[in-house]
XYZ file of C-alpha atoms in Angstrom:
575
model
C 34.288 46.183 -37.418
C 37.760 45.819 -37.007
C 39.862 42.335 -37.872
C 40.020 39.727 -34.765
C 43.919 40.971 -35.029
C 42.971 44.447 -34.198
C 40.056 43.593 -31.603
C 42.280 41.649 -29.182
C 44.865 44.721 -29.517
C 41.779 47.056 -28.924
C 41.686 48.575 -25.237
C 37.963 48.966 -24.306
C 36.625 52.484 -24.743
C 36.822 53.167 -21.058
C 40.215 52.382 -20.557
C 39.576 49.342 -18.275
C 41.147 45.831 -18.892
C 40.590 44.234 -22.374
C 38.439 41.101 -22.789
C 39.849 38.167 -20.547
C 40.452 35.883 -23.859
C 42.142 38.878 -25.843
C 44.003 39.886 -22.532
C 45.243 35.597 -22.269
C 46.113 35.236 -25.893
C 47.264 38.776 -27.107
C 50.056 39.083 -24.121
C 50.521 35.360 -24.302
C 51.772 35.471 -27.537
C 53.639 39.011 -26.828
C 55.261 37.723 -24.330
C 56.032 33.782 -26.234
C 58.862 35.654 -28.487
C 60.892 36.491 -25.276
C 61.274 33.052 -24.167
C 60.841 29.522 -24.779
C 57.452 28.824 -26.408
C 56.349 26.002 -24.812
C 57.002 27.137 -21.506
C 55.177 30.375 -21.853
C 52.276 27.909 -23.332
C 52.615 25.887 -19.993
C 52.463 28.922 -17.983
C 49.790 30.621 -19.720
C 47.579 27.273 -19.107
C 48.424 27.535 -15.424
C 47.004 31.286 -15.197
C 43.919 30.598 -16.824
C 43.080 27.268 -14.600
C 43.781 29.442 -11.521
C 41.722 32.022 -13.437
C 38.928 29.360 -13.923
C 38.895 28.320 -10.347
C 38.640 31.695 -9.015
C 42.167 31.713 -7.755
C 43.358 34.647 -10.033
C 41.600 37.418 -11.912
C 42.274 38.448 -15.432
C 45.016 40.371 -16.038
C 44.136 44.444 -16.024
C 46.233 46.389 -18.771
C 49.086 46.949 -16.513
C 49.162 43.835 -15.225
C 51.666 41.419 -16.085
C 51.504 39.149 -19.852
C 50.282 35.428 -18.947
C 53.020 34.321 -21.015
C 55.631 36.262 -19.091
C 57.667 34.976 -16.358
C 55.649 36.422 -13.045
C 57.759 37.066 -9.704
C 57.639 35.484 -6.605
C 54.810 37.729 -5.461
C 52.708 37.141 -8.829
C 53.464 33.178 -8.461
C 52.196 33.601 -4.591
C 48.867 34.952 -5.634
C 48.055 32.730 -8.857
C 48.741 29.742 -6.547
C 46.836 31.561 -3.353
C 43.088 29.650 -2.263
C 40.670 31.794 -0.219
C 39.737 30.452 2.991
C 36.598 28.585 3.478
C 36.138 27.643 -0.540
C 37.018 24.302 -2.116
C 39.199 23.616 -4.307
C 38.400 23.423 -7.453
C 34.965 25.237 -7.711
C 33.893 27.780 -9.822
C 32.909 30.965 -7.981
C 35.110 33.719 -7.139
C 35.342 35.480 -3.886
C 35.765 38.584 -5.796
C 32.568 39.621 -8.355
C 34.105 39.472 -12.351
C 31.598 42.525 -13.388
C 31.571 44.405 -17.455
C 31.154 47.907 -17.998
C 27.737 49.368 -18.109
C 25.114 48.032 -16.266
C 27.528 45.697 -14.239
C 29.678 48.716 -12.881
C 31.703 50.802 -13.965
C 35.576 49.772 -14.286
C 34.924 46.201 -14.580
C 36.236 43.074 -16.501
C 34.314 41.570 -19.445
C 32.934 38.235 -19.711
C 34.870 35.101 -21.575
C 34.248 35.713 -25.036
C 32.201 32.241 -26.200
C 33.405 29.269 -26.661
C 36.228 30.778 -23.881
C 35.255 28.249 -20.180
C 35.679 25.355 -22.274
C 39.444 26.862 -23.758
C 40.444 26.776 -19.996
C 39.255 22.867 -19.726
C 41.827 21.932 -22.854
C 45.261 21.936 -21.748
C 48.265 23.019 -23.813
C 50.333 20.513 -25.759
C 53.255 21.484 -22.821
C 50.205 20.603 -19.915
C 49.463 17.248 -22.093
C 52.944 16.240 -21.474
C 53.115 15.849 -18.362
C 49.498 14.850 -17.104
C 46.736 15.513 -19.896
C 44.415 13.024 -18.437
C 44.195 14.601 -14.891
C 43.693 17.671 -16.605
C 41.002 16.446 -19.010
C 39.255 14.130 -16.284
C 38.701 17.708 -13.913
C 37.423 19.098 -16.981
C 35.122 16.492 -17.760
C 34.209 16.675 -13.942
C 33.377 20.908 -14.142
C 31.458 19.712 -17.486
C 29.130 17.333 -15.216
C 28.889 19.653 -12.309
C 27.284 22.373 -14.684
C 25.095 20.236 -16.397
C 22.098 20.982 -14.221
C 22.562 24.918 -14.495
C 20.711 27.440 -16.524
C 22.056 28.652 -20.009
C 24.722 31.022 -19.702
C 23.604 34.812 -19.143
C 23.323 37.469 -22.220
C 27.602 39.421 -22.513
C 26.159 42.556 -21.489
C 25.696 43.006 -17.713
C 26.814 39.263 -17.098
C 28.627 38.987 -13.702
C 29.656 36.072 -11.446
C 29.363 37.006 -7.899
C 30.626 35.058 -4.822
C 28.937 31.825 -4.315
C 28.096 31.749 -7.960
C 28.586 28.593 -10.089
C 29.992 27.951 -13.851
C 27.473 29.012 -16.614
C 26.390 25.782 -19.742
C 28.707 26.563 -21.763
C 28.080 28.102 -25.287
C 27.465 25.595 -28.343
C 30.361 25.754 -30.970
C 28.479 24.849 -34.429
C 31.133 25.051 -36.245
C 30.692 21.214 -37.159
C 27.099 20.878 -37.130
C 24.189 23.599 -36.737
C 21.990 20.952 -35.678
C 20.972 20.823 -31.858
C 22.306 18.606 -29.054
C 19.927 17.014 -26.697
C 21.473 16.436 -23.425
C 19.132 13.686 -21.082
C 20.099 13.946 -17.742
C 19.492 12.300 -14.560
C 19.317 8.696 -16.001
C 20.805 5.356 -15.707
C 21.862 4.347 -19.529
C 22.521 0.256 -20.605
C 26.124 0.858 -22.101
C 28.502 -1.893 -22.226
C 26.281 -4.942 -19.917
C 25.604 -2.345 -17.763
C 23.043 0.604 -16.257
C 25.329 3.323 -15.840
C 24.662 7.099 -14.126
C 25.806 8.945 -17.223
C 24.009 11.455 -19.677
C 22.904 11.268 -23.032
C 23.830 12.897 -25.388
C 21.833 13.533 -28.969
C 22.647 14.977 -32.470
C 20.956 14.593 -35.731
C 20.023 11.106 -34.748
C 22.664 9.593 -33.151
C 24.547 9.104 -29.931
C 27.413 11.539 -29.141
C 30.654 11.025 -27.425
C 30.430 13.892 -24.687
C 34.492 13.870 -24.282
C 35.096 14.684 -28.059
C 32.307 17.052 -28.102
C 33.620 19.130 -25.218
C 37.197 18.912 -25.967
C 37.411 18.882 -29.867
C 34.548 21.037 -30.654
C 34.562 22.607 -27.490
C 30.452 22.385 -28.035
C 27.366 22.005 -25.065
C 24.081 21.184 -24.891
C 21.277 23.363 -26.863
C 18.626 21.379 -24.571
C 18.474 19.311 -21.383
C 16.023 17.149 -20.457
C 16.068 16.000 -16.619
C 14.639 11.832 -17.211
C 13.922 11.704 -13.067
C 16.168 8.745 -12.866
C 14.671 6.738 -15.568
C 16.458 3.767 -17.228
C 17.518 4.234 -20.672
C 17.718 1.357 -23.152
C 18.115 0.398 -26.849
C 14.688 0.459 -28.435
C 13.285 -3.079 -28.860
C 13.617 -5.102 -31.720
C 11.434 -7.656 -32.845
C 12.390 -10.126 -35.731
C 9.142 -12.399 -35.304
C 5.738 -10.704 -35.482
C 2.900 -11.464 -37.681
C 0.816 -8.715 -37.136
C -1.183 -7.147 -34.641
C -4.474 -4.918 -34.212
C -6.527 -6.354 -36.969
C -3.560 -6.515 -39.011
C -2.256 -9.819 -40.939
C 1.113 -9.465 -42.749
C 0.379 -13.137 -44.208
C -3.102 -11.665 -46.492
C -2.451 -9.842 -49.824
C -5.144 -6.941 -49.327
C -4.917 -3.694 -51.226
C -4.624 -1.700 -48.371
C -1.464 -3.856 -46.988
C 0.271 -0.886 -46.682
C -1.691 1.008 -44.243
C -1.941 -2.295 -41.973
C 1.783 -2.364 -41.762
C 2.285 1.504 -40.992
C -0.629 0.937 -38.151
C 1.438 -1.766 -36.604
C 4.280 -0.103 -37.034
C 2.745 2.906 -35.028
C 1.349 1.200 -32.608
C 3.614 -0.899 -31.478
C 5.909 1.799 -30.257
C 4.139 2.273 -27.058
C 5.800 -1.401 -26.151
C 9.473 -0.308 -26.833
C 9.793 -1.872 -30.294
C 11.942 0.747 -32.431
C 12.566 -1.498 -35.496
C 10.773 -5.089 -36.372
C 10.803 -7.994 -39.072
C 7.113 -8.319 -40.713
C 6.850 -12.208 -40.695
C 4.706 -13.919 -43.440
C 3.672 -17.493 -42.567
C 3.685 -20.094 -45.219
C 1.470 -19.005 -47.802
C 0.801 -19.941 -51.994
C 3.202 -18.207 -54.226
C 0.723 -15.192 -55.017
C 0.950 -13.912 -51.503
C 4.117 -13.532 -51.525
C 4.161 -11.982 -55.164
C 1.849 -9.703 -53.746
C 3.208 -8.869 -50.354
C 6.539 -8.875 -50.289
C 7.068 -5.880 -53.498
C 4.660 -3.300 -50.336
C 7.188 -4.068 -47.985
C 10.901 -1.939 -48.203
C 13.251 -1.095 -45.514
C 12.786 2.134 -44.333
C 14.050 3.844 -40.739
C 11.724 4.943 -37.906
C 10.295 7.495 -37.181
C 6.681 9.953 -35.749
C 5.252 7.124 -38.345
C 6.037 4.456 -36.889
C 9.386 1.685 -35.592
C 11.565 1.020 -38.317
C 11.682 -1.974 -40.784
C 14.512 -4.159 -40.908
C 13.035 -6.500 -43.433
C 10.553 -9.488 -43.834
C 10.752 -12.599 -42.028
C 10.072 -15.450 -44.264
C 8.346 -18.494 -41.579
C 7.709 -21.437 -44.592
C 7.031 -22.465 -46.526
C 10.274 -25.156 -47.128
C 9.438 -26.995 -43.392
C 8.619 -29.783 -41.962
C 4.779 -31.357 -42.229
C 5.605 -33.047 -39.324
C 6.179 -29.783 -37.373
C 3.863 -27.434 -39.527
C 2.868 -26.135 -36.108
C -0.295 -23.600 -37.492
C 1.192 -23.766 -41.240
C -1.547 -24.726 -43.684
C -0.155 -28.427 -45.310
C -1.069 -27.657 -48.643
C 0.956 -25.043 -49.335
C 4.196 -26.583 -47.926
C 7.614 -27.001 -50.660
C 10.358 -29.075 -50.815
C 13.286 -28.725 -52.427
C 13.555 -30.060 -56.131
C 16.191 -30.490 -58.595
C 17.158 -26.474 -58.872
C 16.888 -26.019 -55.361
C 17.620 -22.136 -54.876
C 15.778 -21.462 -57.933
C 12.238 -22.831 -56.752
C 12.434 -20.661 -53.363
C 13.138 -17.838 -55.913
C 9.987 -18.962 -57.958
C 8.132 -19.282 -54.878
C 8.986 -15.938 -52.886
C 9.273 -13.884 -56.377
C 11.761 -12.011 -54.808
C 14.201 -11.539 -52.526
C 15.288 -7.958 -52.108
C 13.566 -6.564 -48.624
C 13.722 -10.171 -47.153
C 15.825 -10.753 -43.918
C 14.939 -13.836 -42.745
C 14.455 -17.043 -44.089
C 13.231 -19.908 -41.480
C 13.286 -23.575 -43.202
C 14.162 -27.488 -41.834
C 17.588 -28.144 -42.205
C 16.850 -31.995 -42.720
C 15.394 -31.140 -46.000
C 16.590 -32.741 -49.601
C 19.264 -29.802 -50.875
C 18.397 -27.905 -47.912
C 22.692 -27.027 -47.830
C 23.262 -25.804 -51.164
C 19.666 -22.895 -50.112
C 21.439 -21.922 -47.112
C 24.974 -21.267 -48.621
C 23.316 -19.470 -51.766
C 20.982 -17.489 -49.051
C 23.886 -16.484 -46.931
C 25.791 -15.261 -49.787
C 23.340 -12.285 -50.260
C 23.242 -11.336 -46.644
C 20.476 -13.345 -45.917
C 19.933 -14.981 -42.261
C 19.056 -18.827 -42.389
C 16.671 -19.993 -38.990
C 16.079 -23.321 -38.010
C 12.700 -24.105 -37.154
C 9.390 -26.167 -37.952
C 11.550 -29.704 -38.591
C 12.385 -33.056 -37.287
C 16.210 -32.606 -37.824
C 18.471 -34.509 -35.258
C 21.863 -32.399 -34.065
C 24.084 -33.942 -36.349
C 21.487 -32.238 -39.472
C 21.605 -28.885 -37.279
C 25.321 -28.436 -37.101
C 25.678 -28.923 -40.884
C 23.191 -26.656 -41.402
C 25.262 -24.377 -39.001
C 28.326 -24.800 -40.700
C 26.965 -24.269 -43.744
C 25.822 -20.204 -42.744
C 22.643 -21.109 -40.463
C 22.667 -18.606 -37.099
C 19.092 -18.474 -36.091
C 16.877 -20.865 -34.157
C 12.940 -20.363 -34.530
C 10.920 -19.870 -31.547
C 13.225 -22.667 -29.522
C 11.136 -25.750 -28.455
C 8.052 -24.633 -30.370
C 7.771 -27.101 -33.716
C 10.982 -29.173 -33.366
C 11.420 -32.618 -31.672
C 11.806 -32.705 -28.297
C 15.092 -32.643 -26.700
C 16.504 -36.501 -25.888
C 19.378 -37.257 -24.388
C 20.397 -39.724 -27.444
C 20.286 -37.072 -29.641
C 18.842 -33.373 -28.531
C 18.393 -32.390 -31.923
C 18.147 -28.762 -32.562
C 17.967 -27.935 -28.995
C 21.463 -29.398 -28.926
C 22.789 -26.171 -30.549
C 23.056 -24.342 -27.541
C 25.736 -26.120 -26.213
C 27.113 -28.104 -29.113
C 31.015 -28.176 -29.674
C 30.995 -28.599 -33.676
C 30.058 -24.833 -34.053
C 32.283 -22.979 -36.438
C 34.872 -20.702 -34.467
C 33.965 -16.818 -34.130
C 30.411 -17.685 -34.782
C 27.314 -17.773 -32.426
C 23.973 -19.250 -32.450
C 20.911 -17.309 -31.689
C 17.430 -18.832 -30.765
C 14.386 -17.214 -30.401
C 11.892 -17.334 -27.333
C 8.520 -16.061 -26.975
C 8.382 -15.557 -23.490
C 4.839 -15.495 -23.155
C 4.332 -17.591 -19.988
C 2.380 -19.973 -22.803
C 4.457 -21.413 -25.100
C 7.764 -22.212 -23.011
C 7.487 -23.133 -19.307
C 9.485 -21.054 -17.015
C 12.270 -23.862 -16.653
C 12.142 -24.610 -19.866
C 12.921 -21.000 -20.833
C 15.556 -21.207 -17.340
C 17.384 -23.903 -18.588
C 17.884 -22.466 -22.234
C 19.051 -19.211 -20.883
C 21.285 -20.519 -18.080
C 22.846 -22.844 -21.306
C 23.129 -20.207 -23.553
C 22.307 -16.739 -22.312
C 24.336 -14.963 -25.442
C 22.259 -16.067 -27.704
C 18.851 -15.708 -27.047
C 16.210 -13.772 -28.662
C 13.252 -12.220 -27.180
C 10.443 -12.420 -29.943
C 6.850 -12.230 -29.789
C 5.485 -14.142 -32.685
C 1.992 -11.525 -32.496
C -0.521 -12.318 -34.505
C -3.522 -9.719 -35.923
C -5.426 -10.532 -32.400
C -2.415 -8.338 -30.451
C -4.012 -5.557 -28.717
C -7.649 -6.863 -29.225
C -10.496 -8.567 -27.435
C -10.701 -12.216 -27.516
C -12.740 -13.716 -30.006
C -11.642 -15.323 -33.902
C -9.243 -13.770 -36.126
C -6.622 -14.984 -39.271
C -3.276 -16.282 -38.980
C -2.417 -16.494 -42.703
C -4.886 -18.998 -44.386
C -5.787 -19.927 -41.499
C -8.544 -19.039 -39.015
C -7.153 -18.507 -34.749
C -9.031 -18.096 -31.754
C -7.736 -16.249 -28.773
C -8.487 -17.367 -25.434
C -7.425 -15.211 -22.358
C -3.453 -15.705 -23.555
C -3.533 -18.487 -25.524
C -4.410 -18.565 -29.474
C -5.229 -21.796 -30.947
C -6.411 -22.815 -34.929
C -9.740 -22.798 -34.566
C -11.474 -25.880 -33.712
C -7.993 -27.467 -32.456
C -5.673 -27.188 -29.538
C -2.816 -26.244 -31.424
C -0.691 -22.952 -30.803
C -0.787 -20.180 -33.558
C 1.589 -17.844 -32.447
C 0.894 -15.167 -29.299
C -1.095 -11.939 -28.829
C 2.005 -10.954 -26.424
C 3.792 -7.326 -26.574
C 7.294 -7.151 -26.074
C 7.528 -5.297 -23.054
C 5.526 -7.840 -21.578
C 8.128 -10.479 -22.788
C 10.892 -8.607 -21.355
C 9.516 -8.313 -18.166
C 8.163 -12.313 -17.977
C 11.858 -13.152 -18.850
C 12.942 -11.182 -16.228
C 10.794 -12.426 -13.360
C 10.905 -16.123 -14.385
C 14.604 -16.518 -14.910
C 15.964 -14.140 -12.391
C 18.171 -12.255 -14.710
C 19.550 -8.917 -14.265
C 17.442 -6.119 -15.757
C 20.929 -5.422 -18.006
C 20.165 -9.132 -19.678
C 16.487 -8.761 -20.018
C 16.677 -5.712 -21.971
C 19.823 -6.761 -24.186
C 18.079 -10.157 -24.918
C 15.147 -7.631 -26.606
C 17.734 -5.257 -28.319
C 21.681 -5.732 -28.268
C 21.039 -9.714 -29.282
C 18.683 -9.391 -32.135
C 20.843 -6.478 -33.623
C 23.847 -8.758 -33.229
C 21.625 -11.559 -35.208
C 21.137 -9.387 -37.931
C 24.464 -8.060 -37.860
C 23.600 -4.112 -37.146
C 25.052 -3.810 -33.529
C 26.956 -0.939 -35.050
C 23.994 0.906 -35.297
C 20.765 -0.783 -33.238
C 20.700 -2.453 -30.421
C 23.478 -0.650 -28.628
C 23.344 3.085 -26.836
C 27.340 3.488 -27.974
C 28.759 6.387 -29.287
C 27.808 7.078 -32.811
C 24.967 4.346 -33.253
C 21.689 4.890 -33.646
C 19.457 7.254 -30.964
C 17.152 4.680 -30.891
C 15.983 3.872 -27.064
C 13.494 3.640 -24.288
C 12.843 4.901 -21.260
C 11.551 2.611 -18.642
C 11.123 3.051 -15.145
C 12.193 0.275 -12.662
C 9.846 -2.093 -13.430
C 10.438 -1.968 -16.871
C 7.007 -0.757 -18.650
C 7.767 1.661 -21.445
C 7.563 5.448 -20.168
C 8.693 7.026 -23.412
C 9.944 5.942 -27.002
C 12.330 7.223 -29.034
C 13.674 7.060 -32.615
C 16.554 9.056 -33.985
C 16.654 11.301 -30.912
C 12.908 12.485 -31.217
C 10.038 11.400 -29.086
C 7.332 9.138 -30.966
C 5.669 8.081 -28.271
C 5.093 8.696 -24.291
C 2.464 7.670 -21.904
C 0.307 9.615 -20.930
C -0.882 10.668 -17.227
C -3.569 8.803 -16.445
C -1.007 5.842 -17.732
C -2.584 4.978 -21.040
């Protein structure tokens, strides 16, 4: 086969007109010595929109040269509209047929990769409106979303009432398929927009660089039937779930956190924080080496991390934390949570009470290694809580549950969420388990109408999630469920909730009277932002993480997915 050079000079072997690209660019470029460049650029442009509207056909081989000057006649025609068709759409009163089985005498198709050359205009075009230009591009691009894949070259014809073709993938900067979800209302920036989705190799695409700079399409579309699209769920509080305590050292830890991990992505969660409760040292020496960060996937949601609940807190707000294996703080304070936790490399979270003896100098040392510092299970007053804040603190523990009550005198750590003394550019997160058993409806109300940036949806599950009622472990300890409500056995005190996160986000929802936008971010975008990955998680914007849901309007899960690729999706009979 010949060089490109010599194919677009190349007549076709029946003498008819040469293939519309060749025919645009060869003459073009003929023609571009005789005159100014840039105009014949301009006017080249112009042909081949009025070609790809259907208001001109491609130039025969004793037609004209695009890039040539045409004459009043020529200029009448190009700019000519038949009667009774739109402007701007993309069939052609007059059939655009190929040699062979499409007739005899007839003009090729667009060589690939050529529909979407007629959508980029010339720098000349740019000049002097670009963005009209690009934004009817972008416009043809949505119109053909919804059509079948472009036709085989040979025998391909467009006849009247016919609409654009998908146009052909350029892989010339990846091989890997894009996904294209259409028909869908997507959480971008605070809001549900009607836009598509677009998927490659794991993350979210910008559609306007991929049709304009690699002049690339869709390999596959998948119509969502108007489903909402969100950021997957993240959960940075959960114990455990089906049978499965994060807080024991067994041998087979690591095939109870993998089962968790699996199953909770039928309730939106994409990526979660195993929690340990306070424990003796050898749990943790034990436990914490089995857990590593590790992305999502068919396996299971991602892990960010462990969650470390204890065990430097309060005994007056142990909550379900067995006393005798609460710390303090002693002379080398940083070193003793060292000697206690054995290590520190996959944790995320440490929770602790501010008011503690040398309390400051753990929180400055934990913050230096990327750790986040929460609040929780202490008696600290505000004043306590903003040093502790100033000092690298961002997190707030399951607000309301194990701290003192708020008081007018002094709100204590409650008073966060509108304090003044908070260090500029930085923001104050605070957990919730919006169970409908730990936090009364105004109670959660009033901290979201106070501080609705900052809070947290978490679900603090323990190993009873997604079983029957009846006596299970919390750490050390031993739980009963009730209906909703899990107690330490043989008390009346709260040990954490057997609630799913879908359920959270939809309580939330209905007993605050938020927008659906704010009930979903407070599960993804906020917790991402607490941990600092909004670049990635938490977010549906271009480049981060294809991590999402789709939910339906009353937002129960209808499909999971991580990295582009389904994990999970429920079935028909709704299970």
């Amino acid at each position: 086969m010949g060089s490109h050079e010599e194919f677009r000079r190349r007549p076709s072997q029946d003498g008819s007109a040469l293939p519309v690209m060749a025919a645009l660019q060869g003459r073009s470029r003929a023609a571009g010595r005789a005159g100014n460049p840039a105009t014949c650029r301009a006017r080249s442009r112009d042909q081949e929109w009025a070609v790809l509207r259907g208001e001109a056909t491609p130039p025969g081989p004793g037609a004209p040269g695009v890039g040539q000057r045409p004459g009043p006649g020529t200029r009448r025609a190009l700019r000519r509209r038949p009667a009774g068709r739109p402007r701007g759409a993309c069939s052609s009163q007059r059939p655009l047929r190929v040699p062979g089985r499409a007739g005899e005498g007839a003009h090729p198709p667009p060589a690939p990769g050529a529909v979407l050359r007629y959508l980029r205009p010339s720098p000349a075009v740019q000049s002097r409106g670009s963005r009209s230009h690009r934004s009817r591009g972008l416009a043809l691009l949505r119109h053909a979303r919804s059509l079948p894949p472009a036709p085989a070259a040979r025998g391909f014809a467009l006849s009247a009432g016919s609409r654009c073709p998908a146009m052909p993938s350029n892989k010339s900067v990846s091989d890997a398929p894009i996904v294209q979800f259409t028909n869908c209302r997507i959480l971008r920036d605070h809001q549900l927009q009607r836009e598509d989705l677009w998927v490659r190799e794991g993350k979210i695409l910008n559609p306007e660089k991929l049709f304009f700079d690699e002049k690339g399409s869709a390999d596959v579309q998948l119509d969502c039937k108007d489903s909402i699209i969100a950021p997957g769920f993240i959960d940075v509080q959960i114990n455990g779930g089906f049978g499965v305590d994060f807080s024991l050292a067994t041998d087979d830890f690591k095939s109870g956190i993998d089962l968790v991990s699996q199953k909770i992505l039928s309730h939106g969660v994409t990526s979660f924080c195993p929690t340990l409760v306070t424990s003796p040292p050898s749990v943790y020496h034990q436990v914490l080496p089995q857990i590593s960060v590790r992305n999502g996937g068919a396996h299971g949601a991602g892990i960010l991390g462990a969650h470390l609940e204890g065990p430097f807190i309060s005994k007056e707000k142990k909550g379900a934390h067995p006393e005798h294996c609460l710390r303090t703080f002693e002379a080398g304070a940083f070193q003793d949570l060292l000697a206690t936790y054995g290590s520190l490399d996959c944790v995320q979270i440490v929770t602790l009470a501010p008011e503690m003896r040398r309390s400051s100098e753990v929180i400055r040392e934990l913050t230096k290694r990327g750790i986040c510092v929460s609040l929780g299970h202490s008696v600290a007053n505000l004043s306590q809580a903003e040093e502790a804040v100033q000092h690298g603190a961002t997190f707030i523990t399951h607000l309301f549950n194990a701290m003192l009550p708020f008081h007018h005198r002094d709100p204590g750590i409650v008073g966060l969420l509108t304090s003044d003394k908070i260090p500029a550019g930085r923001r104050v997160f605070y957990g919730m388990i919006s169970d409908g058993i730990h936090t009364n409806p105004a109670a959660l109300r009033i901290a979201h109408r106070a501080h609705p940036k900052g809070l947290v949806l978490v679900t603090d599950a323990i190993a009873g999630m997604g079983l029957a009622p009846g006596r299970h472990t919390l750490g050390q300890q031993v739980v009963e469920i009730d209906g909703l409500n899990t107690y330490i056995a043989g008390t009346k005190t709260l040990s954490g909730s057997v609630a799913t996160m879908d359920t959270c986000v939809r309580h939330f929802q209905e007993a605050t009277g938020c927008s659906v936008e704010t009930a979903l971010e407070a599960a993804s975008l906020h917790p991402a932002q607490l941990l600092g990955i909004e670049h990635k998680k938490g977010t549906l914007h271009y480049d981060s993480d294809a991590d999402f849901l789709m939910l339906n309007d009353s937002l129960y899960v209808q499909a999971t997915y991580i990295a582009g690729e389904e994990v999970w999706r429920q079935d028909v009979s709704g299970m």
